[in-house]
GROMACS .gro file of C-alpha atoms in nm:
model
  429
    1UNK     CA    1  -5.727   7.200   3.136
    2UNK     CA    2  -5.526   6.894   3.045
    3UNK     CA    3  -5.208   6.789   3.216
    4UNK     CA    4  -4.878   6.876   3.058
    5UNK     CA    5  -4.627   6.669   2.874
    6UNK     CA    6  -4.313   6.644   3.083
    7UNK     CA    7  -3.992   6.779   2.935
    8UNK     CA    8  -3.861   6.423   2.908
    9UNK     CA    9  -4.187   6.302   2.759
   10UNK     CA   10  -4.198   6.578   2.500
   11UNK     CA   11  -3.846   6.500   2.381
   12UNK     CA   12  -3.897   6.125   2.386
   13UNK     CA   13  -4.217   6.150   2.187
   14UNK     CA   14  -4.055   6.383   1.939
   15UNK     CA   15  -3.769   6.144   1.870
   16UNK     CA   16  -3.998   5.862   1.769
   17UNK     CA   17  -4.306   6.023   1.619
   18UNK     CA   18  -4.340   6.023   1.244
   19UNK     CA   19  -4.505   6.306   1.059
   20UNK     CA   20  -4.773   6.081   0.917
   21UNK     CA   21  -4.871   5.966   1.264
   22UNK     CA   22  -4.887   6.314   1.413
   23UNK     CA   23  -5.071   6.520   1.155
   24UNK     CA   24  -5.416   6.355   1.166
   25UNK     CA   25  -5.451   6.471   1.528
   26UNK     CA   26  -5.404   6.832   1.421
   27UNK     CA   27  -5.703   7.026   1.294
   28UNK     CA   28  -5.619   7.244   0.997
   29UNK     CA   29  -5.323   7.032   0.888
   30UNK     CA   30  -5.391   7.112   0.523
   31UNK     CA   31  -5.340   7.478   0.609
   32UNK     CA   32  -5.012   7.385   0.769
   33UNK     CA   33  -4.901   7.188   0.468
   34UNK     CA   34  -4.974   7.476   0.232
   35UNK     CA   35  -4.830   7.750   0.451
   36UNK     CA   36  -4.520   7.606   0.615
   37UNK     CA   37  -4.295   7.657   0.313
   38UNK     CA   38  -4.447   7.978   0.177
   39UNK     CA   39  -4.231   8.277   0.284
   40UNK     CA   40  -4.520   8.514   0.211
   41UNK     CA   41  -4.767   8.331   0.435
   42UNK     CA   42  -4.742   8.354   0.811
   43UNK     CA   43  -4.930   8.085   1.000
   44UNK     CA   44  -5.046   8.206   1.340
   45UNK     CA   45  -5.187   7.965   1.598
   46UNK     CA   46  -5.419   8.159   1.828
   47UNK     CA   47  -5.701   8.139   2.080
   48UNK     CA   48  -5.842   8.466   1.945
   49UNK     CA   49  -6.116   8.362   1.709
   50UNK     CA   50  -6.322   8.167   1.961
   51UNK     CA   51  -6.530   8.342   2.225
   52UNK     CA   52  -6.223   8.489   2.391
   53UNK     CA   53  -6.247   8.865   2.450
   54UNK     CA   54  -6.047   9.044   2.183
   55UNK     CA   55  -6.128   8.797   1.906
   56UNK     CA   56  -6.326   9.045   1.697
   57UNK     CA   57  -6.056   9.308   1.738
   58UNK     CA   58  -5.787   9.060   1.640
   59UNK     CA   59  -5.976   8.969   1.322
   60UNK     CA   60  -6.009   9.338   1.239
   61UNK     CA   61  -5.644   9.424   1.296
   62UNK     CA   62  -5.529   9.127   1.086
   63UNK     CA   63  -5.745   9.263   0.806
   64UNK     CA   64  -5.579   9.602   0.851
   65UNK     CA   65  -5.237   9.433   0.844
   66UNK     CA   66  -5.323   9.271   0.510
   67UNK     CA   67  -5.424   9.608   0.371
   68UNK     CA   68  -5.091   9.762   0.471
   69UNK     CA   69  -4.887   9.457   0.363
   70UNK     CA   70  -5.050   9.328   0.044
   71UNK     CA   71  -4.768   9.085  -0.029
   72UNK     CA   72  -4.788   8.911   0.307
   73UNK     CA   73  -5.080   8.699   0.427
   74UNK     CA   74  -5.159   8.586   0.781
   75UNK     CA   75  -5.344   8.256   0.811
   76UNK     CA   76  -5.493   8.179   1.151
   77UNK     CA   77  -5.527   7.837   1.306
   78UNK     CA   78  -5.775   7.875   1.593
   79UNK     CA   79  -5.805   7.654   1.900
   80UNK     CA   80  -5.943   7.703   2.250
   81UNK     CA   81  -5.806   7.544   2.566
   82UNK     CA   82  -5.664   7.257   2.360
   83UNK     CA   83  -5.423   7.487   2.174
   84UNK     CA   84  -5.112   7.375   2.366
   85UNK     CA   85  -5.185   7.009   2.294
   86UNK     CA   86  -5.254   7.077   1.926
   87UNK     CA   87  -4.938   7.285   1.893
   88UNK     CA   88  -4.724   7.018   2.058
   89UNK     CA   89  -4.861   6.758   1.817
   90UNK     CA   90  -4.774   6.978   1.520
   91UNK     CA   91  -4.428   7.050   1.659
   92UNK     CA   92  -4.353   6.680   1.700
   93UNK     CA   93  -4.433   6.644   1.329
   94UNK     CA   94  -4.215   6.950   1.248
   95UNK     CA   95  -4.524   7.110   1.091
   96UNK     CA   96  -4.586   7.368   1.363
   97UNK     CA   97  -4.722   7.719   1.294
   98UNK     CA   98  -4.480   8.010   1.275
   99UNK     CA   99  -4.622   8.217   1.561
  100UNK     CA  100  -4.829   8.104   1.860
  101UNK     CA  101  -5.056   8.333   2.064
  102UNK     CA  102  -5.114   8.169   2.402
  103UNK     CA  103  -5.053   8.231   2.771
  104UNK     CA  104  -4.764   8.118   2.989
  105UNK     CA  105  -4.924   7.840   3.190
  106UNK     CA  106  -4.916   7.464   3.239
  107UNK     CA  107  -4.784   7.300   2.920
  108UNK     CA  108  -4.632   7.615   2.773
  109UNK     CA  109  -4.391   7.659   3.064
  110UNK     CA  110  -4.172   7.386   2.912
  111UNK     CA  111  -4.176   7.495   2.549
  112UNK     CA  112  -3.863   7.710   2.531
  113UNK     CA  113  -3.666   7.467   2.745
  114UNK     CA  114  -3.734   7.176   2.508
  115UNK     CA  115  -3.691   7.375   2.186
  116UNK     CA  116  -4.059   7.381   2.093
  117UNK     CA  117  -4.028   7.760   2.074
  118UNK     CA  118  -3.726   7.990   2.069
  119UNK     CA  119  -3.576   8.255   2.294
  120UNK     CA  120  -3.698   8.588   2.153
  121UNK     CA  121  -3.486   8.826   2.365
  122UNK     CA  122  -3.252   8.908   2.078
  123UNK     CA  123  -3.539   8.974   1.839
  124UNK     CA  124  -3.708   9.206   2.089
  125UNK     CA  125  -3.393   9.417   2.101
  126UNK     CA  126  -3.306   9.394   1.732
  127UNK     CA  127  -3.655   9.508   1.636
  128UNK     CA  128  -3.648   9.797   1.884
  129UNK     CA  129  -3.952   9.679   2.080
  130UNK     CA  130  -3.812   9.645   2.432
  131UNK     CA  131  -3.923   9.992   2.540
  132UNK     CA  132  -4.280   9.907   2.442
  133UNK     CA  133  -4.300   9.634   2.710
  134UNK     CA  134  -4.367   9.692   3.079
  135UNK     CA  135  -4.064   9.582   3.287
  136UNK     CA  136  -4.283   9.360   3.506
  137UNK     CA  137  -4.402   9.179   3.194
  138UNK     CA  138  -4.047   9.115   3.075
  139UNK     CA  139  -3.962   8.976   3.416
  140UNK     CA  140  -4.255   8.734   3.418
  141UNK     CA  141  -4.190   8.608   3.065
  142UNK     CA  142  -3.815   8.552   3.130
  143UNK     CA  143  -3.721   8.205   3.252
  144UNK     CA  144  -3.460   8.109   3.510
  145UNK     CA  145  -3.194   8.087   3.238
  146UNK     CA  146  -3.254   8.441   3.118
  147UNK     CA  147  -3.448   8.342   2.805
  148UNK     CA  148  -3.746   8.550   2.699
  149UNK     CA  149  -4.009   8.293   2.612
  150UNK     CA  150  -4.233   8.517   2.400
  151UNK     CA  151  -4.325   8.875   2.314
  152UNK     CA  152  -4.560   8.983   2.599
  153UNK     CA  153  -4.900   9.115   2.491
  154UNK     CA  154  -5.212   9.066   2.707
  155UNK     CA  155  -5.210   9.115   3.083
  156UNK     CA  156  -5.483   9.096   3.345
  157UNK     CA  157  -5.593   9.243   3.673
  158UNK     CA  158  -5.778   8.999   3.896
  159UNK     CA  159  -5.963   9.195   4.164
  160UNK     CA  160  -6.290   9.131   4.347
  161UNK     CA  161  -6.622   9.269   4.221
  162UNK     CA  162  -6.882   9.371   4.481
  163UNK     CA  163  -7.246   9.437   4.389
  164UNK     CA  164  -7.312   9.729   4.625
  165UNK     CA  165  -7.686   9.730   4.551
  166UNK     CA  166  -7.721   9.373   4.675
  167UNK     CA  167  -7.500   9.445   4.974
  168UNK     CA  168  -7.706   9.750   5.070
  169UNK     CA  169  -8.033   9.560   5.024
  170UNK     CA  170  -7.901   9.303   5.272
  171UNK     CA  171  -7.806   9.574   5.520
  172UNK     CA  172  -7.432   9.580   5.448
  173UNK     CA  173  -7.324   9.944   5.439
  174UNK     CA  174  -6.977   9.907   5.287
  175UNK     CA  175  -6.758   9.664   5.097
  176UNK     CA  176  -6.602   9.419   5.347
  177UNK     CA  177  -6.228   9.453   5.398
  178UNK     CA  178  -6.180   9.195   5.677
  179UNK     CA  179  -6.271   8.832   5.710
  180UNK     CA  180  -6.515   8.902   5.993
  181UNK     CA  181  -6.690   9.165   5.784
  182UNK     CA  182  -6.709   8.922   5.491
  183UNK     CA  183  -6.862   8.650   5.710
  184UNK     CA  184  -7.114   8.899   5.848
  185UNK     CA  185  -7.204   9.016   5.497
  186UNK     CA  186  -7.245   8.655   5.382
  187UNK     CA  187  -7.496   8.582   5.657
  188UNK     CA  188  -7.703   8.889   5.571
  189UNK     CA  189  -7.693   8.812   5.198
  190UNK     CA  190  -7.805   8.454   5.255
  191UNK     CA  191  -8.093   8.580   5.466
  192UNK     CA  192  -8.209   8.769   5.157
  193UNK     CA  193  -8.171   8.465   4.933
  194UNK     CA  194  -7.854   8.593   4.763
  195UNK     CA  195  -7.538   8.387   4.726
  196UNK     CA  196  -7.238   8.570   4.878
  197UNK     CA  197  -6.920   8.484   4.680
  198UNK     CA  198  -6.967   8.294   4.355
  199UNK     CA  199  -6.662   8.104   4.232
  200UNK     CA  200  -6.575   7.821   3.995
  201UNK     CA  201  -6.468   7.579   4.265
  202UNK     CA  202  -6.435   7.307   4.003
  203UNK     CA  203  -6.197   7.489   3.769
  204UNK     CA  204  -5.911   7.736   3.742
  205UNK     CA  205  -6.107   8.030   3.889
  206UNK     CA  206  -6.148   7.847   4.216
  207UNK     CA  207  -5.785   7.738   4.210
  208UNK     CA  208  -5.672   8.099   4.182
  209UNK     CA  209  -5.900   8.224   4.459
  210UNK     CA  210  -5.790   7.941   4.688
  211UNK     CA  211  -5.425   8.028   4.618
  212UNK     CA  212  -5.498   8.394   4.688
  213UNK     CA  213  -5.658   8.321   5.024
  214UNK     CA  214  -5.382   8.079   5.127
  215UNK     CA  215  -5.131   8.360   5.067
  216UNK     CA  216  -5.297   8.579   5.330
  217UNK     CA  217  -5.017   8.493   5.572
  218UNK     CA  218  -4.734   8.443   5.320
  219UNK     CA  219  -4.477   8.684   5.181
  220UNK     CA  220  -4.413   8.663   4.805
  221UNK     CA  221  -4.091   8.468   4.861
  222UNK     CA  222  -4.269   8.224   5.092
  223UNK     CA  223  -4.555   8.183   4.845
  224UNK     CA  224  -4.310   8.119   4.563
  225UNK     CA  225  -4.149   7.838   4.764
  226UNK     CA  226  -4.485   7.685   4.856
  227UNK     CA  227  -4.612   7.671   4.498
  228UNK     CA  228  -4.280   7.557   4.354
  229UNK     CA  229  -4.233   7.270   4.596
  230UNK     CA  230  -4.591   7.180   4.690
  231UNK     CA  231  -4.497   7.189   5.058
  232UNK     CA  232  -4.785   7.353   5.248
  233UNK     CA  233  -4.646   7.269   5.593
  234UNK     CA  234  -4.512   7.615   5.680
  235UNK     CA  235  -4.691   7.815   5.946
  236UNK     CA  236  -4.809   8.078   5.700
  237UNK     CA  237  -4.946   7.823   5.453
  238UNK     CA  238  -5.130   7.635   5.728
  239UNK     CA  239  -5.278   7.958   5.862
  240UNK     CA  240  -5.392   8.049   5.512
  241UNK     CA  241  -5.565   7.713   5.469
  242UNK     CA  242  -5.727   7.756   5.810
  243UNK     CA  243  -5.856   8.099   5.703
  244UNK     CA  244  -6.002   7.954   5.384
  245UNK     CA  245  -6.179   7.676   5.575
  246UNK     CA  246  -6.314   7.928   5.826
  247UNK     CA  247  -6.464   8.136   5.544
  248UNK     CA  248  -6.599   7.833   5.359
  249UNK     CA  249  -6.769   7.677   5.661
  250UNK     CA  250  -6.916   8.016   5.757
  251UNK     CA  251  -7.107   8.012   5.427
  252UNK     CA  252  -6.903   8.276   5.243
  253UNK     CA  253  -6.901   8.082   4.914
  254UNK     CA  254  -7.202   7.996   4.700
  255UNK     CA  255  -7.374   7.666   4.769
  256UNK     CA  256  -7.206   7.365   4.610
  257UNK     CA  257  -6.915   7.583   4.497
  258UNK     CA  258  -6.708   7.266   4.450
  259UNK     CA  259  -6.912   7.189   4.139
  260UNK     CA  260  -6.934   7.537   3.988
  261UNK     CA  261  -6.733   7.663   3.690
  262UNK     CA  262  -6.619   8.000   3.559
  263UNK     CA  263  -6.927   8.012   3.333
  264UNK     CA  264  -7.158   7.949   3.629
  265UNK     CA  265  -6.978   8.219   3.825
  266UNK     CA  266  -7.021   8.473   3.546
  267UNK     CA  267  -7.389   8.387   3.509
  268UNK     CA  268  -7.461   8.411   3.882
  269UNK     CA  269  -7.298   8.753   3.907
  270UNK     CA  270  -7.455   8.889   3.589
  271UNK     CA  271  -7.803   8.778   3.693
  272UNK     CA  272  -7.746   8.919   4.044
  273UNK     CA  273  -7.796   8.580   4.202
  274UNK     CA  274  -7.461   8.638   4.374
  275UNK     CA  275  -7.316   8.957   4.521
  276UNK     CA  276  -6.940   8.902   4.496
  277UNK     CA  277  -6.699   8.742   4.250
  278UNK     CA  278  -6.323   8.720   4.210
  279UNK     CA  279  -6.298   8.821   3.845
  280UNK     CA  280  -6.012   8.872   3.604
  281UNK     CA  281  -6.030   9.150   3.345
  282UNK     CA  282  -6.198   8.939   3.078
  283UNK     CA  283  -6.477   8.848   3.323
  284UNK     CA  284  -6.515   9.210   3.433
  285UNK     CA  285  -6.560   9.305   3.067
  286UNK     CA  286  -6.854   9.063   3.046
  287UNK     CA  287  -7.049   9.208   3.340
  288UNK     CA  288  -7.374   9.342   3.198
  289UNK     CA  289  -7.474   9.706   3.229
  290UNK     CA  290  -7.719   9.652   3.515
  291UNK     CA  291  -7.490   9.502   3.778
  292UNK     CA  292  -7.189   9.693   3.639
  293UNK     CA  293  -7.367  10.017   3.729
  294UNK     CA  294  -7.354   9.932   4.097
  295UNK     CA  295  -7.035   9.729   4.121
  296UNK     CA  296  -6.736   9.840   4.325
  297UNK     CA  297  -6.393   9.694   4.251
  298UNK     CA  298  -6.161   9.607   4.539
  299UNK     CA  299  -5.950   9.333   4.693
  300UNK     CA  300  -6.001   9.016   4.895
  301UNK     CA  301  -6.065   9.081   5.267
  302UNK     CA  302  -5.784   9.010   5.513
  303UNK     CA  303  -5.763   8.827   5.843
  304UNK     CA  304  -5.590   8.959   6.156
  305UNK     CA  305  -5.214   8.911   6.140
  306UNK     CA  306  -5.206   8.898   5.760
  307UNK     CA  307  -4.877   8.952   5.577
  308UNK     CA  308  -5.046   9.224   5.374
  309UNK     CA  309  -5.167   9.564   5.487
  310UNK     CA  310  -5.446   9.599   5.229
  311UNK     CA  311  -5.704   9.367   5.068
  312UNK     CA  312  -5.534   9.172   4.790
  313UNK     CA  313  -5.573   9.116   4.418
  314UNK     CA  314  -5.386   8.911   4.160
  315UNK     CA  315  -5.207   9.069   3.863
  316UNK     CA  316  -5.043   8.892   3.573
  317UNK     CA  317  -4.866   8.997   3.254
  318UNK     CA  318  -4.857   8.649   3.102
  319UNK     CA  319  -5.209   8.612   2.962
  320UNK     CA  320  -5.112   8.605   2.594
  321UNK     CA  321  -4.777   8.644   2.424
  322UNK     CA  322  -4.639   8.593   2.074
  323UNK     CA  323  -4.419   8.283   2.072
  324UNK     CA  324  -4.191   8.214   1.773
  325UNK     CA  325  -4.151   7.853   1.665
  326UNK     CA  326  -3.851   7.694   1.493
  327UNK     CA  327  -4.050   7.719   1.167
  328UNK     CA  328  -4.111   8.087   1.241
  329UNK     CA  329  -3.736   8.149   1.259
  330UNK     CA  330  -3.726   8.061   0.889
  331UNK     CA  331  -3.964   8.352   0.821
  332UNK     CA  332  -3.819   8.619   1.047
  333UNK     CA  333  -3.876   8.913   0.809
  334UNK     CA  334  -4.247   8.829   0.797
  335UNK     CA  335  -4.263   8.767   1.173
  336UNK     CA  336  -4.094   9.102   1.236
  337UNK     CA  337  -4.346   9.289   1.021
  338UNK     CA  338  -4.636   9.124   1.199
  339UNK     CA  339  -4.506   9.186   1.550
  340UNK     CA  340  -4.405   9.545   1.479
  341UNK     CA  341  -4.761   9.602   1.356
  342UNK     CA  342  -4.919   9.433   1.661
  343UNK     CA  343  -4.701   9.640   1.896
  344UNK     CA  344  -4.800   9.971   1.737
  345UNK     CA  345  -4.969  10.203   1.990
  346UNK     CA  346  -5.281  10.242   1.774
  347UNK     CA  347  -5.324   9.865   1.745
  348UNK     CA  348  -5.266   9.813   2.116
  349UNK     CA  349  -5.523  10.082   2.195
  350UNK     CA  350  -5.784   9.901   1.986
  351UNK     CA  351  -5.768   9.595   2.210
  352UNK     CA  352  -5.820   9.818   2.514
  353UNK     CA  353  -6.102  10.032   2.379
  354UNK     CA  354  -6.285   9.771   2.171
  355UNK     CA  355  -6.235   9.458   2.383
  356UNK     CA  356  -6.155   9.574   2.734
  357UNK     CA  357  -5.823   9.393   2.744
  358UNK     CA  358  -5.539   9.477   2.980
  359UNK     CA  359  -5.205   9.495   2.805
  360UNK     CA  360  -4.850   9.406   2.904
  361UNK     CA  361  -4.731   9.700   2.695
  362UNK     CA  362  -4.677  10.068   2.768
  363UNK     CA  363  -4.998  10.261   2.695
  364UNK     CA  364  -5.205  10.550   2.831
  365UNK     CA  365  -5.530  10.416   2.686
  366UNK     CA  366  -5.806  10.329   2.935
  367UNK     CA  367  -6.101  10.093   2.882
  368UNK     CA  368  -6.371  10.363   2.892
  369UNK     CA  369  -6.632  10.138   2.732
  370UNK     CA  370  -6.559   9.874   2.997
  371UNK     CA  371  -6.595  10.066   3.324
  372UNK     CA  372  -6.513   9.778   3.557
  373UNK     CA  373  -6.193   9.698   3.368
  374UNK     CA  374  -6.100  10.065   3.393
  375UNK     CA  375  -6.169  10.066   3.767
  376UNK     CA  376  -5.941   9.766   3.809
  377UNK     CA  377  -5.670   9.938   3.606
  378UNK     CA  378  -5.690  10.236   3.839
  379UNK     CA  379  -5.675  10.051   4.171
  380UNK     CA  380  -5.306  10.130   4.213
  381UNK     CA  381  -5.176  10.102   4.568
  382UNK     CA  382  -5.524  10.096   4.723
  383UNK     CA  383  -5.486   9.718   4.720
  384UNK     CA  384  -5.210   9.472   4.791
  385UNK     CA  385  -5.095   9.202   4.553
  386UNK     CA  386  -5.032   8.832   4.597
  387UNK     CA  387  -4.845   8.592   4.374
  388UNK     CA  388  -5.012   8.428   4.075
  389UNK     CA  389  -4.890   8.069   4.117
  390UNK     CA  390  -4.901   7.976   3.746
  391UNK     CA  391  -4.531   8.045   3.685
  392UNK     CA  392  -4.421   7.824   3.973
  393UNK     CA  393  -4.657   7.526   3.978
  394UNK     CA  394  -4.495   7.233   3.790
  395UNK     CA  395  -4.698   7.172   3.472
  396UNK     CA  396  -4.779   6.815   3.573
  397UNK     CA  397  -4.941   6.939   3.896
  398UNK     CA  398  -5.178   7.188   3.731
  399UNK     CA  399  -5.476   6.960   3.669
  400UNK     CA  400  -5.437   6.769   3.998
  401UNK     CA  401  -5.443   7.105   4.179
  402UNK     CA  402  -5.780   7.184   4.023
  403UNK     CA  403  -5.910   6.850   4.148
  404UNK     CA  404  -5.772   6.937   4.491
  405UNK     CA  405  -5.946   7.274   4.467
  406UNK     CA  406  -6.285   7.106   4.431
  407UNK     CA  407  -6.206   6.904   4.743
  408UNK     CA  408  -6.112   7.223   4.928
  409UNK     CA  409  -6.441   7.396   4.842
  410UNK     CA  410  -6.646   7.100   4.967
  411UNK     CA  411  -6.811   7.197   5.296
  412UNK     CA  412  -6.688   6.999   5.595
  413UNK     CA  413  -6.348   6.909   5.450
  414UNK     CA  414  -6.098   6.974   5.730
  415UNK     CA  415  -5.797   7.202   5.693
  416UNK     CA  416  -5.572   6.898   5.729
  417UNK     CA  417  -5.757   6.724   5.445
  418UNK     CA  418  -5.730   7.034   5.225
  419UNK     CA  419  -5.356   7.050   5.285
  420UNK     CA  420  -5.322   6.678   5.211
  421UNK     CA  421  -5.513   6.716   4.884
  422UNK     CA  422  -5.294   7.007   4.776
  423UNK     CA  423  -4.970   6.826   4.854
  424UNK     CA  424  -5.094   6.506   4.690
  425UNK     CA  425  -5.147   6.703   4.368
  426UNK     CA  426  -4.769   6.744   4.349
  427UNK     CA  427  -4.683   6.388   4.451
  428UNK     CA  428  -4.923   6.216   4.212
  429UNK     CA  429  -4.856   6.440   3.910
   0.00000   0.00000   0.00000
């Protein structure tokens, strides 16, 4: 993922960038030109339309929306990981889409603060949609100034998947819940030619697992301070890094994890080349029927003296939200119709049943066709929860932290060197 524009940089660029200079960098600019002034056309910038889980469902529900609202058309501009950059370019040219569907992470953390998108709290209340949103989701999407950045929509559980068939074949009778048990299981798995924990040590999946392990000895408040400031010198943070290094050098992670990606991780688990993966809901939904049939969902094993009483998982309600742009404010009646439709219980249920998505909205629907997602949804208080650092890491430190993550997963790198790499990610951003 690319590094973020700073708040100052975004504003400075916007003051001097002409429309003619900005638009060629934006794919689909002809769509923008034709739709930005049409009150009956809503331009939605989304990541759903690529390979992202939920894309097919989104296409289907937009078609249903058109059928119910024949006078209003939704046009979709689709991008993948480059969506934030593309949107920022369009906003600088004042040709931005009306609604943006993207997560709260990295670049997007600054959008409401610099006026690239608007505070939607009043609209949520005026349109009677507040009761549809889980309180935890509203909390995560609200910034320090009380502004609601977007309408929450997708959420995610991020537990650990254990292939019990591979564990049993290696002589491991139960899912490990302590670090010592995990190290013992890793040795037995390796003796059978199976990688223990597969992880994308060269991308965001590794960054999240590293952050989760570091928090073994941190309270939520302590973790929040660590990832806001980039100061990993506290006792708890140092103990967490030591625990990670102990696991790494004991062979817990797949060979050459520092070069693996999320795609590699998914492939290794699906082909049963690896027995364990830290997997968010969208990855759990992709586990094929074979390994899914003998996968148990749990948390990350703890070390003695941990700040948590149960193995931990990550949870987040900020995976995708509906952001309203300044152009979208000019089309509020159309935006309201679209969001009311997307918040309807029957539409929300479709994303759960058809795509295995977790939602940030109130619903009783369970992902029956995606058994591992359903198991994660039902973990409840059988696991503990650590902080997802995305809301606290400064946007400019996001990419450097991923580089530091690769360093951390490299066998032989000392705990002191791991800490130095993490802190340098903040200083050099």
